[in-house]
Tab-separated table of C-alpha atoms and ligand atoms in Angstrom:
chain	number	residue	atom	x	y	z
A	1	MET	CA	-17.393	16.669	3.435
A	2	ALA	CA	-13.601	15.468	0.704
A	3	THR	CA	-13.877	12.374	-1.957
A	4	PRO	CA	-11.421	10.634	-0.644
A	5	LYS	CA	-8.614	9.699	-2.407
A	6	VAL	CA	-9.255	7.122	-4.653
A	7	ASP	CA	-7.382	3.703	-4.733
A	8	TYR	CA	-6.554	3.311	-8.134
A	9	SER	CA	-3.674	-0.265	-7.244
A	10	VAL	CA	-5.645	-2.667	-8.353
A	11	TYR	CA	-9.187	-1.861	-10.667
A	12	LEU	CA	-11.120	-4.418	-11.552
A	13	VAL	CA	-13.331	-4.126	-15.085
A	14	THR	CA	-16.233	-6.445	-15.013
A	15	ASP	CA	-17.096	-8.932	-18.314
A	16	SER	CA	-20.258	-11.784	-17.578
A	17	THR	CA	-19.347	-13.064	-21.059
A	18	PRO	CA	-19.556	-16.740	-21.014
A	19	ALA	CA	-15.444	-16.827	-22.577
A	20	ILE	CA	-14.568	-14.913	-19.494
A	21	LEU	CA	-17.755	-15.333	-16.513
A	22	GLY	CA	-17.588	-19.039	-17.628
A	23	ASP	CA	-20.742	-20.439	-15.093
A	24	ALA	CA	-19.605	-18.546	-12.295
A	25	ASP	CA	-21.854	-15.436	-10.432
A	26	LEU	CA	-21.051	-11.988	-11.245
A	27	ALA	CA	-21.822	-10.821	-8.258
A	28	SER	CA	-19.810	-13.842	-6.356
A	29	VAL	CA	-16.811	-13.384	-8.188
A	30	VAL	CA	-16.704	-8.805	-7.366
A	31	GLU	CA	-17.433	-10.636	-3.799
A	32	GLN	CA	-14.502	-12.268	-3.488
A	33	SER	CA	-11.999	-10.070	-5.408
A	34	LEU	CA	-13.519	-7.051	-2.777
A	35	GLN	CA	-11.333	-9.296	0.228
A	36	GLY	CA	-8.793	-10.092	-2.058
A	37	GLY	CA	-8.515	-6.065	-1.975
A	38	VAL	CA	-9.417	-5.010	-5.358
A	39	THR	CA	-9.341	-1.376	-5.138
A	40	ILE	CA	-11.600	-0.624	-7.042
A	41	VAL	CA	-14.782	-1.780	-9.629
A	42	GLN	CA	-16.116	-1.278	-12.956
A	43	TYR	CA	-19.296	-2.462	-13.715
A	44	ARG	CA	-18.724	-3.626	-17.481
A	45	ASP	CA	-20.804	-5.584	-19.808
A	46	LYS	CA	-21.540	-4.812	-23.769
A	47	HIS	CA	-24.599	-7.016	-23.636
A	48	SER	CA	-27.064	-6.252	-21.265
A	49	PRO	CA	-30.687	-5.090	-21.679
A	50	ARG	CA	-30.407	-1.779	-19.723
A	51	ASP	CA	-33.297	-3.154	-17.671
A	52	HIS	CA	-30.167	-6.446	-16.758
A	53	VAL	CA	-27.206	-3.368	-16.007
A	54	VAL	CA	-29.219	-1.426	-13.916
A	55	ALA	CA	-30.214	-4.742	-11.504
A	56	THR	CA	-26.628	-6.154	-11.926
A	57	ALA	CA	-25.287	-2.363	-10.987
A	58	ARG	CA	-27.400	-2.164	-8.324
A	59	LYS	CA	-26.749	-5.207	-6.638
A	60	LEU	CA	-22.384	-5.108	-7.162
A	61	HIS	CA	-22.877	-0.829	-6.260
A	62	GLN	CA	-24.537	-2.951	-2.239
A	63	MET	CA	-21.090	-4.574	-2.628
A	64	THR	CA	-19.021	-2.494	-3.472
A	65	GLN	CA	-20.072	0.356	-0.277
A	66	LYS	CA	-19.322	-2.478	2.611
A	67	TYR	CA	-15.751	-2.169	1.431
A	68	ASN	CA	-15.974	1.096	1.217
A	69	VAL	CA	-14.357	0.657	-2.347
A	70	PRO	CA	-15.515	2.831	-5.729
A	71	PHE	CA	-18.324	1.765	-8.354
A	72	LEU	CA	-17.567	3.172	-11.989
A	73	ILE	CA	-19.522	1.825	-14.608
A	74	ASN	CA	-18.742	1.665	-18.708
A	75	ASP	CA	-20.404	3.253	-20.554
A	76	TYR	CA	-23.546	3.500	-19.655
A	77	VAL	CA	-23.706	7.161	-17.796
A	78	ASP	CA	-27.490	7.403	-17.039
A	79	VAL	CA	-27.222	4.405	-15.712
A	80	ALA	CA	-24.325	5.542	-13.127
A	81	ALA	CA	-26.891	8.556	-12.556
A	82	GLU	CA	-30.045	6.493	-11.828
A	83	ILE	CA	-27.981	4.620	-9.454
A	84	GLY	CA	-25.982	7.099	-7.686
A	85	CYS	CA	-22.951	5.014	-7.510
A	86	GLU	CA	-19.615	6.738	-8.127
A	87	GLY	CA	-19.090	7.000	-11.274
A	88	VAL	CA	-18.416	6.042	-14.921
A	89	HIS	CA	-15.287	5.384	-17.057
A	90	ILE	CA	-16.145	5.857	-21.020
A	91	GLY	CA	-13.763	4.939	-24.210
A	92	GLN	CA	-13.422	6.464	-27.257
A	93	ASP	CA	-16.566	5.879	-28.611
A	94	ASP	CA	-18.860	6.610	-25.437
A	95	MET	CA	-20.193	9.630	-24.663
A	96	ALA	CA	-18.120	13.129	-24.871
A	97	PHE	CA	-17.199	13.849	-22.068
A	98	GLU	CA	-18.823	17.019	-21.735
A	99	GLU	CA	-22.565	15.318	-22.003
A	100	ALA	CA	-21.239	13.221	-18.785
A	101	LYS	CA	-19.847	15.026	-17.332
A	102	ARG	CA	-23.469	17.610	-17.027
A	103	LEU	CA	-25.535	14.315	-16.702
A	104	LEU	CA	-23.684	13.057	-13.405
A	105	GLY	CA	-23.346	16.395	-12.100
A	106	GLU	CA	-20.205	17.350	-9.786
A	107	GLY	CA	-17.773	15.020	-7.567
A	108	LYS	CA	-18.138	11.994	-9.716
A	109	ILE	CA	-15.410	10.177	-11.241
A	110	ILE	CA	-15.667	10.346	-15.231
A	111	GLY	CA	-11.932	8.429	-16.503
A	112	VAL	CA	-11.180	7.787	-20.277
A	113	THR	CA	-10.084	5.855	-22.141
A	114	ALA	CA	-6.283	6.497	-24.011
A	115	SER	CA	-4.421	5.824	-26.597
A	116	SER	CA	-2.521	7.849	-27.281
A	117	LYS	CA	-1.395	11.460	-26.202
A	118	GLY	CA	-3.020	13.026	-28.943
A	119	GLU	CA	-6.505	11.393	-26.776
A	120	ALA	CA	-4.811	11.624	-22.624
A	121	LEU	CA	-3.896	15.569	-23.313
A	122	LYS	CA	-7.859	16.061	-24.663
A	123	ALA	CA	-9.266	13.775	-22.023
A	124	ALA	CA	-6.724	15.486	-19.116
A	125	SER	CA	-7.730	19.249	-20.593
A	126	GLN	CA	-11.342	18.537	-20.296
A	127	GLY	CA	-11.384	16.995	-17.058
A	128	ALA	CA	-11.294	14.010	-16.702
A	129	THR	CA	-10.222	11.713	-13.368
A	130	TYR	CA	-8.090	9.281	-14.495
A	131	LEU	CA	-6.933	7.469	-17.482
A	132	GLY	CA	-7.297	4.289	-18.655
A	133	ILE	CA	-3.981	3.368	-21.158
A	134	GLY	CA	-3.597	0.492	-23.532
A	135	THR	CA	-3.857	-1.604	-24.618
A	136	VAL	CA	-0.544	-2.074	-22.989
A	137	TYR	CA	-0.016	-5.865	-23.684
A	138	ALA	CA	-2.578	-8.351	-26.790
A	139	THR	CA	-6.090	-9.399	-25.745
A	140	SER	CA	-8.445	-11.409	-25.826
A	141	THR	CA	-10.906	-10.197	-23.518
A	142	LYS	CA	-11.419	-7.057	-26.104
A	143	LYS	CA	-12.051	-7.803	-29.356
A	144	ASP	CA	-11.754	-4.449	-30.190
A	145	THR	CA	-8.641	-3.296	-29.176
A	146	LYS	CA	-6.407	-0.330	-31.638
A	147	SER	CA	-2.964	-0.419	-31.029
A	148	ILE	CA	-0.763	-3.055	-28.386
A	149	ILE	CA	2.156	0.093	-27.017
A	150	GLY	CA	3.373	-2.188	-24.864
A	151	PRO	CA	4.476	-0.371	-21.475
A	152	VAL	CA	6.596	2.081	-24.212
A	153	GLY	CA	3.909	3.608	-25.074
A	154	VAL	CA	2.154	4.025	-21.834
A	155	SER	CA	5.137	5.778	-21.007
A	156	SER	CA	5.418	7.721	-23.724
A	157	ILE	CA	2.415	8.744	-23.130
A	158	LEU	CA	2.599	9.645	-19.110
A	159	ALA	CA	5.632	12.263	-20.205
A	160	ALA	CA	3.498	13.709	-22.501
A	161	LEU	CA	1.412	14.507	-19.750
A	162	GLU	CA	3.505	15.326	-17.514
A	163	ALA	CA	5.067	17.526	-20.105
A	164	GLU	CA	1.629	19.329	-20.411
A	165	GLY	CA	1.002	19.904	-16.893
A	166	HIS	CA	-1.073	16.518	-15.698
A	167	GLY	CA	1.332	15.081	-13.374
A	168	ALA	CA	-1.036	14.614	-11.116
A	169	LEU	CA	-3.516	12.931	-13.118
A	170	PRO	CA	-4.185	9.164	-11.965
A	171	THR	CA	-3.027	6.856	-14.476
A	172	VAL	CA	-4.387	2.255	-15.082
A	173	CYS	CA	-2.817	1.372	-17.806
A	174	ILE	CA	-5.588	-2.064	-19.087
A	175	GLY	CA	-4.390	-5.088	-21.650
A	176	GLY	CA	-3.605	-8.640	-20.422
A	177	VAL	CA	-2.557	-7.680	-17.455
A	178	ASN	CA	-2.197	-10.053	-15.288
A	179	ALA	CA	-0.049	-11.302	-11.814
A	180	SER	CA	2.915	-12.736	-13.090
A	181	ASN	CA	3.138	-9.415	-15.481
A	182	ALA	CA	2.199	-6.421	-13.415
A	183	ARG	CA	5.197	-5.394	-11.650
A	184	ASP	CA	6.939	-5.830	-14.529
A	185	VAL	CA	4.688	-3.297	-16.281
A	186	MET	CA	3.867	-1.113	-13.512
A	187	ARG	CA	8.118	-0.316	-13.774
A	188	GLN	CA	8.598	-0.438	-16.732
A	189	SER	CA	5.669	2.009	-17.773
A	190	VAL	CA	7.726	5.668	-16.207
A	191	SER	CA	8.729	8.250	-17.401
A	192	PRO	CA	11.341	10.578	-15.844
A	193	ARG	CA	9.160	10.819	-12.885
A	194	LYS	CA	5.576	10.172	-13.642
A	195	THR	CA	3.853	6.510	-12.623
A	196	LEU	CA	1.159	4.657	-13.628
A	197	ASP	CA	-0.994	4.270	-9.416
A	198	GLY	CA	-2.272	0.446	-10.808
A	199	VAL	CA	-3.150	-1.920	-13.255
A	200	ALA	CA	-6.495	-2.527	-14.127
A	201	VAL	CA	-7.559	-6.011	-15.159
A	202	VAL	CA	-10.311	-8.685	-16.671
A	203	SER	CA	-9.742	-12.291	-17.001
A	204	ALA	CA	-6.540	-12.228	-14.543
A	205	ILE	CA	-9.664	-12.076	-11.835
A	206	VAL	CA	-12.197	-12.408	-13.208
A	207	ALA	CA	-11.823	-15.436	-14.989
A	208	ALA	CA	-8.968	-16.645	-11.636
A	209	ARG	CA	-9.836	-19.948	-10.455
A	210	ASP	CA	-9.668	-17.876	-6.832
A	211	PRO	CA	-10.537	-14.225	-8.031
A	212	ALA	CA	-9.800	-13.412	-4.157
A	213	ALA	CA	-6.217	-15.191	-4.370
A	214	ALA	CA	-5.757	-13.240	-8.173
A	215	ALA	CA	-6.347	-10.330	-6.676
A	216	ARG	CA	-4.211	-10.441	-3.666
A	217	GLU	CA	-1.564	-11.750	-5.725
A	218	ILE	CA	-2.051	-8.617	-8.348
A	219	GLN	CA	-2.265	-6.359	-5.375
A	220	GLY	CA	1.477	-7.297	-3.954
A	221	ALA	CA	2.727	-7.231	-7.655
A	222	VAL	CA	2.139	-3.264	-7.179
A	223	VAL	CA	3.106	-2.214	-4.351
A	224	GLY	CA	6.426	-4.582	-4.958
A	225	ALA	CA	6.702	-2.336	-7.596
A	226	LYS	CA	5.952	1.032	-5.668
A	227	ILE	CA	9.123	0.632	-3.377
A	228	PRO	CA	11.401	2.071	-5.555
A	229	GLU	CA	10.407	5.691	-5.536
A	230	ALA	CA	9.493	4.797	-1.430
A	231	ILE	CA	13.108	4.177	-0.527
A	232	LEU	CA	14.031	6.584	-3.490
A	233	SER	CA	11.622	9.780	-1.609
A	234	ILE	CA	13.933	8.993	2.351
A	235	ALA	CA	17.628	9.225	0.457
A	236	ARG	CA	15.929	12.020	-0.810
A	237	GLN	CA	14.422	14.187	1.735
A	238	GLY	CA	16.934	12.626	4.428
A	239	PRO	CA	13.779	12.640	7.265
A	240	LEU	CA	13.771	13.334	10.757
A	241	SER	CA	13.452	9.939	12.682
A	242	HIS	CA	12.201	10.808	16.276
A	243	ASN	CA	12.562	7.730	18.365
A	244	MET	CA	11.823	8.111	22.726
A	245	THR	CA	13.131	4.164	22.293
A	246	ASN	CA	13.843	2.036	25.168
A	247	LEU	CA	17.383	2.076	27.139
A	248	VAL	CA	18.803	-1.518	24.876
A	249	VAL	CA	18.603	0.609	21.223
A	250	GLN	CA	19.641	3.787	21.251
A	251	ASN	CA	22.138	3.700	20.036
A	252	PHE	CA	21.793	0.986	17.015
A	253	ALA	CA	18.476	2.114	16.026
A	254	ALA	CA	20.335	5.516	15.477
A	255	ASN	CA	22.725	4.073	13.359
A	256	VAL	CA	20.250	2.240	11.087
A	257	ALA	CA	18.358	5.199	10.910
A	258	LEU	CA	21.361	7.142	9.171
A	259	ALA	CA	22.339	4.193	6.908
A	260	ILE	CA	19.444	4.846	4.931
A	261	GLY	CA	19.690	8.144	4.701
A	262	ALA	CA	17.129	10.090	8.302
A	263	SER	CA	17.994	11.871	10.228
A	264	PRO	CA	17.664	10.104	13.872
A	265	ILE	CA	17.196	12.039	17.237
A	266	MET	CA	16.633	9.992	20.661
A	267	ALA	CA	14.845	12.588	22.620
A	268	ASN	CA	12.416	11.188	25.810
A	269	TYR	CA	11.522	14.528	27.110
A	270	ALA	CA	8.082	14.956	25.322
A	271	GLU	CA	7.767	19.280	25.843
A	272	GLU	CA	10.267	18.728	22.859
A	273	ALA	CA	7.792	17.183	20.417
A	274	ALA	CA	5.954	19.976	19.345
A	275	ASP	CA	9.802	21.364	18.033
A	276	LEU	CA	10.373	18.623	16.557
A	277	ALA	CA	7.004	17.584	14.775
A	278	LYS	CA	6.957	20.310	12.969
A	279	LEU	CA	10.200	19.689	11.266
A	280	GLY	CA	8.487	17.065	8.572
A	281	GLY	CA	10.079	13.661	10.305
A	282	ALA	CA	7.693	10.880	11.902
A	283	LEU	CA	7.918	9.961	15.222
A	284	VAL	CA	8.843	6.171	17.070
A	285	ILE	CA	7.219	5.288	20.645
A	286	ASN	CA	8.633	1.905	22.046
A	287	MET	CA	7.688	0.843	25.380
A	288	GLY	CA	10.431	-1.072	25.886
A	289	THR	CA	11.383	0.887	28.910
A	290	VAL	CA	8.176	1.702	29.976
A	291	THR	CA	8.437	3.254	33.175
A	292	PRO	CA	5.594	5.989	34.572
A	293	ASP	CA	7.300	8.902	33.000
A	294	GLY	CA	7.673	7.446	29.912
A	295	LEU	CA	4.635	6.240	29.633
A	296	LYS	CA	3.208	10.977	30.259
A	297	ASN	CA	6.030	11.345	28.232
A	298	TYR	CA	4.791	8.998	25.170
A	299	VAL	CA	1.008	10.361	25.440
A	300	GLN	CA	2.185	13.750	25.017
A	301	ALA	CA	4.879	13.687	22.088
A	302	LEU	CA	1.678	11.634	21.100
A	303	GLN	CA	-0.579	14.334	20.829
A	304	ALA	CA	1.949	16.907	19.150
A	305	TYR	CA	3.134	14.736	16.723
A	306	ASN	CA	-0.539	14.237	15.820
A	307	ALA	CA	-1.679	18.577	16.297
A	308	ALA	CA	1.561	18.236	13.063
A	309	LYS	CA	-0.264	15.436	11.264
A	310	ARG	CA	2.979	13.988	11.452
A	311	PRO	CA	2.802	10.192	11.024
A	312	VAL	CA	3.176	7.759	14.612
A	313	VAL	CA	5.291	3.936	15.302
A	314	PHE	CA	3.801	2.994	17.520
A	315	ASP	CA	5.552	-0.755	18.838
A	316	PRO	CA	4.148	-1.505	21.918
A	317	VAL	CA	6.889	-4.177	22.937
A	318	GLY	CA	6.413	-7.083	25.353
A	319	ALA	CA	2.157	-5.788	25.032
A	320	GLY	CA	0.973	-9.049	27.386
A	321	ALA	CA	3.774	-9.649	29.274
A	322	THR	CA	2.861	-7.184	32.310
A	323	ALA	CA	-0.263	-5.569	33.227
A	324	VAL	CA	1.832	-2.600	33.894
A	325	ARG	CA	2.055	-3.422	29.736
A	326	ARG	CA	-1.332	-3.791	29.375
A	327	SER	CA	-2.760	-0.736	30.391
A	328	ALA	CA	0.093	1.341	29.555
A	329	VAL	CA	-1.454	0.366	25.133
A	330	LYS	CA	-4.318	1.101	26.336
A	331	THR	CA	-2.738	4.264	27.857
A	332	LEU	CA	-1.028	5.025	24.424
A	333	LEU	CA	-4.312	3.694	21.590
A	334	ALA	CA	-6.624	5.944	23.438
A	335	SER	CA	-4.835	8.669	23.028
A	336	GLY	CA	-4.446	9.658	19.757
A	337	GLN	CA	-3.954	8.825	16.066
A	338	PHE	CA	-1.053	6.031	15.005
A	339	ALA	CA	0.483	5.789	11.416
A	340	LEU	CA	1.971	2.335	12.108
A	341	ILE	CA	1.655	-0.552	14.833
A	342	LYS	CA	4.558	-2.512	14.998
A	343	GLY	CA	4.245	-5.364	17.005
A	344	ASN	CA	5.367	-9.276	16.857
A	345	GLU	CA	2.814	-12.258	17.122
A	346	GLY	CA	1.591	-11.862	20.951
A	347	GLU	CA	2.220	-7.891	21.032
A	348	LEU	CA	-0.704	-7.501	18.053
A	349	GLN	CA	-3.100	-10.530	20.003
A	350	THR	CA	-2.923	-7.795	23.506
A	351	LEU	CA	-3.154	-5.271	21.258
A	352	HIS	CA	-6.307	-7.353	19.329
A	353	GLY	CA	-7.254	-8.509	22.873
A	354	VAL	CA	-6.307	-12.209	22.791
A	355	SER	CA	-5.264	-12.784	26.263
A	356	VAL	CA	-1.885	-14.394	25.881
A	357	THR	CA	1.037	-14.750	27.559
A	358	GLN	CA	4.257	-13.736	26.796
A	359	HIS	CA	7.649	-15.234	28.323
A	360	GLY	CA	9.278	-12.555	28.139
A	361	VAL	CA	9.427	-9.880	24.806
A	362	ASP	CA	10.723	-12.445	22.715
A	363	SER	CA	8.958	-13.736	19.586
A	364	THR	CA	7.223	-16.636	19.020
A	365	SER	CA	4.711	-18.378	16.415
A	366	THR	CA	1.646	-19.794	16.885
A	367	LEU	CA	-0.051	-18.711	14.583
A	368	SER	CA	-1.248	-20.174	10.377
A	369	LEU	CA	-0.291	-16.699	7.829
A	370	ALA	CA	-3.429	-16.525	6.340
A	371	GLN	CA	-4.508	-15.652	10.312
A	372	LYS	CA	-2.062	-13.380	10.995
A	373	ALA	CA	-3.125	-11.761	7.393
A	374	ARG	CA	-6.362	-11.690	9.213
A	375	LEU	CA	-4.958	-10.541	12.514
A	376	ALA	CA	-3.246	-8.036	11.063
A	377	ARG	CA	-5.909	-6.508	8.468
A	378	ASP	CA	-9.340	-6.472	11.673
A	379	LEU	CA	-6.261	-4.676	13.505
A	380	ALA	CA	-6.237	-2.399	10.688
A	381	ARG	CA	-8.762	-1.920	10.547
A	382	THR	CA	-9.510	-1.267	14.307
A	383	HIS	CA	-7.131	1.837	14.456
A	384	ALA	CA	-6.913	2.640	11.645
A	385	ALA	CA	-3.251	2.444	11.530
A	386	VAL	CA	-1.077	-0.151	8.586
A	387	VAL	CA	-0.104	-3.108	10.888
A	388	LEU	CA	3.087	-4.030	10.288
A	389	LEU	CA	2.805	-8.136	11.677
A	390	THR	CA	6.714	-8.837	11.985
A	391	GLY	CA	8.136	-12.436	11.997
A	392	LYS	CA	9.618	-14.876	9.494
A	393	THR	CA	6.733	-14.184	7.695
A	394	ASP	CA	6.209	-9.962	7.364
A	395	ILE	CA	3.072	-8.931	7.092
A	396	VAL	CA	1.717	-5.198	6.217
A	397	SER	CA	-2.209	-4.166	6.254
A	398	ASP	CA	-4.111	-1.543	5.926
A	399	GLY	CA	-6.928	-3.127	5.836
A	400	THR	CA	-7.851	-2.803	2.504
A	401	ARG	CA	-4.327	-4.790	1.156
A	402	THR	CA	-2.090	-6.815	2.952
A	403	ILE	CA	0.518	-7.935	1.936
A	404	ARG	CA	2.972	-10.160	3.358
A	405	VAL	CA	7.682	-9.867	2.422
A	406	ASP	CA	9.281	-12.119	2.971
A	407	ASN	CA	12.826	-10.690	3.181
A	408	GLY	CA	15.250	-11.049	5.908
A	409	HIS	CA	17.708	-14.002	7.652
A	410	GLU	CA	17.719	-15.424	11.135
A	411	LEU	CA	21.148	-13.784	12.312
A	412	LEU	CA	18.825	-10.375	12.208
A	413	GLY	CA	17.536	-12.909	15.612
A	414	MET	CA	20.214	-13.161	17.426
A	415	ILE	CA	20.294	-9.952	18.047
A	416	THR	CA	18.756	-6.844	20.568
A	417	GLY	CA	16.539	-5.485	18.992
A	418	THR	CA	16.117	-5.124	14.900
A	419	GLY	CA	12.167	-5.650	15.256
A	420	CYS	CA	13.234	-2.331	17.473
A	421	THR	CA	15.102	-0.688	14.080
A	422	LEU	CA	12.629	-2.198	12.537
A	423	GLY	CA	10.517	0.391	13.639
A	424	THR	CA	13.053	3.171	12.969
A	425	ALA	CA	13.640	2.341	9.325
A	426	VAL	CA	9.316	1.550	9.256
A	427	SER	CA	9.291	4.981	10.192
A	428	ALA	CA	11.836	7.006	8.330
A	429	ALA	CA	9.632	5.413	4.782
A	430	LEU	CA	6.617	7.100	6.420
A	431	ALA	CA	7.687	10.212	6.987
A	432	ALA	CA	9.408	10.909	3.478
A	433	TYR	CA	6.390	8.229	0.947
A	434	GLY	CA	3.489	8.384	3.553
A	435	HIS	CA	1.760	10.891	2.460
A	436	VAL	CA	1.791	9.645	-0.567
A	437	ASP	CA	1.414	5.809	0.604
A	438	PRO	CA	2.106	4.763	3.898
A	439	LEU	CA	1.159	1.511	3.486
A	440	VAL	CA	3.578	0.902	0.607
A	441	ALA	CA	6.208	3.533	2.304
A	442	ALA	CA	6.138	0.481	4.760
A	443	VAL	CA	6.604	-2.341	3.026
A	444	ALA	CA	9.290	-0.511	1.339
A	445	GLY	CA	11.314	-0.080	5.019
A	446	THR	CA	10.575	-3.744	5.843
A	447	ALA	CA	11.895	-4.936	2.727
A	448	VAL	CA	14.550	-3.251	2.564
A	449	PHE	CA	15.602	-4.223	5.842
A	450	GLY	CA	15.081	-7.289	5.190
A	451	VAL	CA	17.222	-7.730	1.746
A	452	ALA	CA	20.203	-5.722	3.761
A	453	ALA	CA	19.938	-8.482	5.885
A	454	GLU	CA	20.264	-11.377	3.735
A	455	MET	CA	23.121	-9.790	1.741
A	456	ALA	CA	25.192	-8.732	5.101
A	457	ALA	CA	24.482	-12.754	6.320
A	458	ALA	CA	26.513	-13.462	2.713
A	459	ARG	CA	29.424	-11.610	3.207
A	460	SER	CA	32.266	-13.728	3.847
A	461	GLU	CA	32.548	-11.790	6.727
A	462	VAL	CA	30.346	-12.968	8.524
A	463	ARG	CA	30.392	-15.190	11.004
A	464	GLY	CA	27.626	-14.842	13.402
A	465	PRO	CA	25.843	-12.657	15.443
A	466	GLY	CA	28.753	-10.666	16.272
A	467	THR	CA	30.157	-9.606	12.482
A	468	PHE	CA	26.543	-10.184	11.247
A	469	VAL	CA	26.288	-6.105	12.366
A	470	PRO	CA	28.317	-4.128	11.144
A	471	ALA	CA	27.940	-5.922	7.677
A	472	PHE	CA	23.875	-5.179	8.075
A	473	LEU	CA	24.348	-1.730	8.429
A	474	ASP	CA	26.857	-1.252	5.688
A	475	GLU	CA	24.063	-3.230	3.564
A	476	LEU	CA	21.556	-1.027	4.625
A	477	TYR	CA	23.817	2.211	2.956
A	478	LEU	CA	24.591	0.332	0.309
A	479	ILE	CA	21.361	-0.268	-0.950
A	480	ARG	CA	20.706	3.441	-0.344
A	481	LYS	CA	23.983	4.436	-2.287
A	482	ALA	CA	22.982	2.147	-5.229
A	483	SER	CA	19.663	2.939	-5.470
A	484	ALA	CA	20.226	6.579	-5.287
A	485	ASP	CA	22.295	6.469	-7.479
A	486	GLY	CA	20.124	4.177	-10.052
A	487	ASP	CA	21.278	0.847	-9.271
A	488	MET	CA	17.668	-1.305	-7.703
A	489	ARG	CA	19.384	-4.485	-8.635
A	490	TRP	CA	19.004	-5.422	-5.034
A	491	LEU	CA	15.499	-5.516	-5.124
A	492	THR	CA	15.117	-8.781	-7.898
A	493	MET	CA	15.560	-10.038	-4.067
A	494	VAL	CA	12.371	-8.526	-2.304
A	495	LYS	CA	10.100	-11.586	-2.142
B	501	LIG	N1	-9.811	-2.481	-22.712
B	501	LIG	P1	-7.515	-8.345	-20.030
B	501	LIG	S1	-8.499	-4.123	-23.183
B	501	LIG	C1	-11.880	-3.301	-21.095
B	501	LIG	O1	-6.692	-1.067	-24.381
B	501	LIG	C2	-10.402	-3.319	-22.423
B	501	LIG	O2	-9.328	-0.329	-23.564
B	501	LIG	C3	-8.708	-2.652	-22.589
B	501	LIG	O3	-9.119	-6.842	-20.876
B	501	LIG	C4	-8.297	-1.055	-23.567
B	501	LIG	O4	-6.850	-8.320	-19.028
B	501	LIG	C5	-9.458	-4.676	-22.130
B	501	LIG	O5	-7.833	-9.460	-19.507
B	501	LIG	C6	-9.853	-5.576	-21.477
B	501	LIG	O6	-7.190	-8.048	-20.716
B	501	LIG	C7	-8.807	-6.269	-21.154
B	502	LIG	MG1	-16.693	2.197	-23.636
């Protein structure tokens, strides 16, 4: 079995000292942070006796397994070997890399701390699984930190790795990272092409009053920092966005795709899908105008894109409105795999088996934000897809990470098809960036869409829905152009 790809985006390093943990229970803090979406856990305990370390490690490892999150042990390679966890993290003063590798055997994660180019290149050439680069900001958590290298120092290490052929080696930075600076450190720590994969955090989570909320906030910042990469990849690749969509939005959806830099094709005849799927794009199945014949075409096209391993977006428009639509949703979900499912609250509740009465296909809302987040997360897990729940606040979840996007404008609700064209925008992001991180792709597509709407609505010539539409297309286009020219000022508007 292939080892699953490790997600380094929010890397929790534990600390059991009273100064950081206080009188909290470590297991409970780790569990809360897992609920908040940390993606990897390192148990770091420099003071406890070995038998305590073994017992704690076993307990924490059982817990992380429930969340499908890798569990590493700092320094105690023998304990990692004994309990059979996913790997270790070793510092420069710990066991030598070769020795750790020999003790652990193949298929284990061995992360190494690096605070200079020399250390980073050595660890990379020895075969480290990832690097923890630091100390990025001053911290009181670790007393014997070497130099504070800042984002500039991290960038120069990333550049050296890239130059020496280690561009694909995952990296996180460590030291003084918290929810307020995570986005900046991710954005500033960039060599020409190589970016950090995530941030490693001790006190900002372990010492937080609410570790789950802290983890969620840091996750939001890390995902937010990756938006530019996703947006630029649409502009660079100009991917195909193949839409099987409803009669109302075909023209508008095609214009949105063009404005953000994708290449639209509105093709409802599924015999073409196998050929189109080979072009490296993504498919949108929007069942806004479902017919018996249409449904057969959707199923065939879905399977063609699945066979070509290209992403498919499902927009179950009006899912709960009629028996025909409820049945079409069942058929489609049983016929293949979707990369992303997008819908408003009523549509997604229907998919989740909640019976809701929908009046027409327009959106209404009764759930709290927390309930929406849970709905999106649960659906994402059930269907192994990214779920985009649209509303005043959009919620994007991959089942582990749940991110909210607060962009948009009420004028979007006054013209038809904006929800549907969001599906098109997200399909372009998935086509270009989904192989790297489908959640980031979905968040990026959603954020750009919402920011463009805000910028359009703020224009002096926009007086209502009619003047809004062309201004919105312009802003999508201008954001893409500015981004391609290296002007990312629009990002400050992402909420
Ligand atoms: N290693 P906080 S800094 C465990 O520089 C560790 O290698 C560091 O704690 C390094 O997130 C550090 O609370 C502690 O600042 C980081
Ligand atoms: Mg160490």
